[in-house]
Amino acid sequence: MSQFSHVPKPIPDPILYINALYNQDTNPNKVALGVGAYKDENGKPWILPSVRKAEEIISSDLAKYSKEYPPQAGYPLFLKTCQELMLGDDHIALKENRVATCQSLSGGGSLHVGLCFLNENYEGHDFYFPGITWPTHFVLYEKVYRKTPYFEYTYLYEDGKLAIDFEGMKRDFVNARDGSVFLLHACAHNPTGIDLTKQQWVEVKDIFKAKKHVAFFDLAYQGFATGSFEEDGYSVRMFAEEGVEMVVAQSFAKNFGLYGERVGACHIVHSDKHNSQLSANLQGVMCTIIRKTWSMSPVHGAYIIQTIGQDPELKKQYFEDVKTMSSRIKKMRQMLYDELVRIGTPGDWTPIKTCIGMFTFTGLTPAQVEYIKVKFSVYLLVQGGRMSMCGLTEKNVAYVANAMKQTVENVK
Ligand code: LMR
């Protein structure tokens, strides 16, 4: 008998599990609206033309782009590119040396580094997640904080209305202990697709400043939501300008289409102007965390990011590629909405049009999500009936709308 026979069957990850079910499904009409990964107008994975070009440059100069171990924090050009994409080239926090950056493994790895940093170096704080968030946030937190419980702050209204309860949210920020840490989605909130307005971000920033709260930004969709890095980076850039201390988990999975390359960065923005020693210390601490977990981050994705970021022509092309993705998603939102209305689907489908980024919270119940999966092979996430808009195409949108109509009519 194995000494490991006591090991229980693990609880499946809600997102990866849906994807696995989809892959096994033999229905030719199946539609993947579960995992958030961009697909082109034919429903196929898309490698950005700017990424392809960068890979050509990299493979033509293997002396420069070697396979040697990178510096522990990552290549300096990569780190510079990460900072510039996040904050813009001339941000005051960069001029004041207030940003410490370390390469990491996409969003998950960067969140892990940020959580470890706070847990080990910021004693006695309370940690808050939004009332609804990406389910992986919780498992990442539990892995690091062990038994220390987290708190939740208000996000959507409790009565099921698909809108932010901003008064409730502000109340929670104000009532929290000074110096608490709040996980914030910088843009394109996952799973709801509902973001704060700029004016609301300013109000949140004022509370954070007054209460000395730490903002922990999950920055997974910059550029992907509106097509503009500036627009999607508004919250992070404004908080950094105003000296709110923060951790930022930056991912290049979605906005560069580099899902499997696992490339990203963790940043710590502090408030001590021109204290480059502090920035170096913070970077060093992040390096230590990485050394203790995956040792060193991989180079290929980093080469791609720095090649695009430091070549003006390629960067221009890249910004066009990002617009291609975000425009296609916006178009699919409109098409699905129009079709649902045209065929008289019961319910208010406005959020399909008004939500932002990759996801929409359709409000379909778990029973309806199950029904649409079994009957139509349309795969959504159980949580709020989250729909990844990237799996919609001009060819399948009518099929999906019809499946939704039948579902809401048959399963109450
Ligand atoms: C998602 O929410 O579907 C994506 O962020 C993919 C993932 O890793 O969960």
XYZ file of N, CA and C in Angstrom, residues 247-334:
264
model
N 1.322 47.798 -3.920
C 1.933 46.641 -4.560
C 1.153 46.454 -5.858
N 1.850 46.155 -6.948
C 1.136 45.927 -8.208
C 1.583 44.597 -8.813
N 0.604 43.742 -9.052
C 0.876 42.460 -9.735
C 0.526 42.655 -11.206
N 1.565 42.728 -12.041
C 1.384 43.036 -13.463
C 1.539 41.761 -14.295
N 0.546 41.515 -15.121
C 0.592 40.313 -15.957
C 0.638 40.708 -17.428
N 1.366 39.936 -18.236
C 1.372 40.162 -19.680
C 0.692 39.009 -20.417
N -0.094 38.222 -19.686
C -0.784 37.095 -20.329
C -1.793 37.602 -21.353
N -2.681 38.468 -20.911
C -3.793 38.882 -21.784
C -3.361 39.957 -22.770
N -2.714 41.028 -22.259
C -2.480 42.166 -23.159
C -1.374 41.894 -24.192
N -0.501 40.931 -23.951
C 0.476 40.542 -24.975
C 0.155 39.167 -25.565
N -0.910 38.539 -25.080
C -1.247 37.190 -25.551
C -0.184 36.166 -25.181
N 0.529 36.430 -24.084
C 1.642 35.542 -23.701
C 1.230 34.626 -22.547
N 0.073 34.022 -22.690
C -0.498 33.211 -21.600
C 0.487 32.168 -21.076
N 0.978 31.346 -22.001
C 1.820 30.218 -21.593
C 3.263 30.599 -21.305
N 3.657 31.823 -21.625
C 5.042 32.234 -21.348
C 5.250 32.599 -19.888
N 4.181 32.826 -19.183
C 4.216 33.159 -17.753
C 5.177 34.326 -17.476
N 4.843 35.463 -18.055
C 5.710 36.627 -17.829
C 4.904 37.781 -17.212
N 5.518 38.399 -16.223
C 4.883 39.518 -15.522
C 5.882 40.133 -14.575
N 5.394 41.017 -13.718
C 6.295 41.668 -12.763
C 5.529 42.042 -11.511
N 6.255 42.065 -10.404
C 5.670 42.585 -9.167
C 6.368 43.909 -8.865
N 5.580 44.934 -8.592
C 6.130 46.257 -8.270
C 5.708 46.641 -6.855
N 6.602 47.322 -6.166
C 6.217 47.964 -4.902
C 6.506 49.448 -5.079
N 5.460 50.258 -4.923
C 5.625 51.708 -5.053
C 5.546 52.289 -3.643
N 6.623 52.955 -3.217
C 6.629 53.530 -1.865
C 6.539 55.043 -1.942
N 6.519 55.685 -0.783
C 6.259 57.128 -0.778
C 7.482 57.974 -0.415
N 8.648 57.336 -0.247
C 9.847 58.104 0.137
C 10.587 58.616 -1.096
N 10.424 59.888 -1.371
C 11.020 60.447 -2.593
C 12.537 60.294 -2.585
N 13.071 59.870 -3.706
C 14.523 59.749 -3.944
C 15.229 58.840 -2.935
N 14.483 57.966 -2.303
C 15.118 56.994 -1.403
C 15.407 55.723 -2.213
N 16.465 55.792 -3.028
C 16.726 54.647 -3.903
C 17.234 53.452 -3.112
N 17.768 53.697 -1.933
C 18.191 52.563 -1.100
C 16.966 51.731 -0.702
N 15.890 52.433 -0.343
C 14.658 51.708 0.012
C 14.161 50.908 -1.199
N 14.176 51.528 -2.372
C 13.720 50.815 -3.581
C 14.577 49.568 -3.803
N 15.883 49.712 -3.612
C 16.784 48.560 -3.802
C 16.486 47.479 -2.771
N 16.233 47.896 -1.538
C 15.916 46.905 -0.501
C 14.637 46.135 -0.849
N 13.634 46.890 -1.295
C 12.352 46.257 -1.615
C 12.512 45.288 -2.784
N 13.289 45.704 -3.767
C 13.539 44.797 -4.898
C 14.289 43.543 -4.409
N 15.250 43.761 -3.529
C 16.041 42.643 -2.996
C 15.166 41.649 -2.238
N 14.222 42.175 -1.477
C 13.324 41.292 -0.716
C 12.474 40.459 -1.674
N 12.015 41.088 -2.742
C 11.223 40.324 -3.728
C 12.088 39.245 -4.388
N 13.345 39.594 -4.673
C 14.259 38.592 -5.261
C 14.398 37.390 -4.323
N 14.504 37.664 -3.032
C 14.660 36.576 -2.062
C 13.433 35.671 -2.067
N 12.266 36.283 -2.146
C 11.027 35.479 -2.182
C 11.044 34.576 -3.409
N 11.443 35.146 -4.533
C 11.462 34.359 -5.780
C 12.500 33.238 -5.693
N 13.664 33.558 -5.140
C 14.711 32.530 -4.997
C 14.199 31.337 -4.188
N 13.335 31.638 -3.222
C 12.833 30.572 -2.346
C 11.668 29.799 -2.979
N 11.133 30.292 -4.084
C 9.985 29.598 -4.671
C 10.347 29.001 -6.033
N 10.491 29.822 -7.092
C 10.877 29.232 -8.384
C 12.284 29.629 -8.805
N 12.992 30.228 -7.919
C 14.422 30.503 -8.088
C 14.724 31.663 -9.035
N 14.381 31.479 -10.306
C 14.631 32.562 -11.270
C 13.529 32.550 -12.316
N 13.210 33.711 -12.843
C 12.107 33.758 -13.812
C 12.626 33.489 -15.223
N 11.752 32.941 -16.090
C 12.190 32.559 -17.441
C 12.436 33.761 -18.356
N 13.332 33.581 -19.342
C 13.780 34.747 -20.117
C 12.990 35.021 -21.401
N 12.403 33.985 -22.005
C 11.876 34.215 -23.359
C 10.797 35.313 -23.391
N 9.816 35.192 -22.505
C 8.746 36.201 -22.462
C 9.302 37.584 -22.143
N 10.299 37.619 -21.264
C 10.904 38.905 -20.890
C 11.584 39.552 -22.093
N 12.273 38.736 -22.908
C 12.907 39.268 -24.130
C 11.842 39.886 -25.050
N 10.703 39.182 -25.149
C 9.638 39.692 -26.040
C 9.164 41.065 -25.551
N 8.891 41.141 -24.262
C 8.368 42.404 -23.709
C 9.385 43.532 -23.899
N 10.645 43.272 -23.575
C 11.623 44.369 -23.654
C 11.923 44.736 -25.113
N 11.882 43.759 -26.009
C 12.129 44.057 -27.430
C 11.028 44.967 -27.969
N 9.787 44.653 -27.624
C 8.677 45.491 -28.095
C 8.727 46.858 -27.401
N 8.937 46.834 -26.099
C 8.869 48.074 -25.319
C 9.956 49.071 -25.653
N 11.113 48.586 -26.134
C 12.232 49.513 -26.366
C 12.460 49.802 -27.851
N 11.526 49.371 -28.712
C 11.632 49.657 -30.147
C 10.385 50.467 -30.541
N 10.556 51.777 -30.799
C 9.386 52.639 -31.024
C 8.437 52.127 -32.104
N 8.995 51.600 -33.208
C 8.133 51.125 -34.296
C 7.308 49.918 -33.859
N 8.001 49.010 -33.184
C 7.347 47.778 -32.733
C 6.317 48.084 -31.640
N 6.641 49.061 -30.842
C 5.719 49.450 -29.771
C 4.432 50.027 -30.378
N 4.618 50.798 -31.441
C 3.458 51.368 -32.134
C 2.569 50.237 -32.680
N 3.236 49.273 -33.297
C 2.511 48.117 -33.837
C 1.785 47.371 -32.702
N 2.495 47.230 -31.584
C 1.901 46.535 -30.443
C 0.617 47.238 -29.973
N 0.679 48.556 -29.868
C -0.516 49.284 -29.411
C -1.687 49.095 -30.386
N -1.358 48.925 -31.682
C -2.414 48.622 -32.662
C -2.985 47.226 -32.395
N -2.101 46.282 -32.081
C -2.546 44.899 -31.820
C -3.494 44.847 -30.620
N -3.155 45.634 -29.609
C -4.008 45.662 -28.412
C -5.390 46.207 -28.782
N -5.383 47.226 -29.637
C -6.674 47.804 -30.068
C -7.478 46.776 -30.864
N -6.778 45.976 -31.659
C -7.482 44.942 -32.439
C -8.253 44.024 -31.491
N -7.593 43.620 -30.403
C -8.247 42.695 -29.465
C -9.415 43.377 -28.763
N -9.184 44.565 -28.227
C -10.246 45.194 -27.447
C -11.420 45.574 -28.350
N -11.140 45.963 -29.605
C -12.253 46.333 -30.502
C -13.075 45.103 -30.858
N -12.392 43.987 -31.065
C -13.163 42.783 -31.411
C -14.104 42.401 -30.260
N -13.592 42.543 -29.047
C -14.443 42.188 -27.902
C -15.638 43.131 -27.816
N -15.379 44.416 -28.027
C -16.491 45.380 -27.964
C -17.527 45.050 -29.042
N -17.046 44.683 -30.213
C -17.967 44.342 -31.309
C -18.817 43.121 -30.935
N -18.192 42.130 -30.329
C -18.934 40.929 -29.946
C -19.949 41.234 -28.850
N -19.589 42.144 -27.967
C -20.564 42.568 -26.933
C -21.822 43.111 -27.603
N -21.621 44.014 -28.554
C -22.761 44.638 -29.229
C -23.563 43.592 -29.995
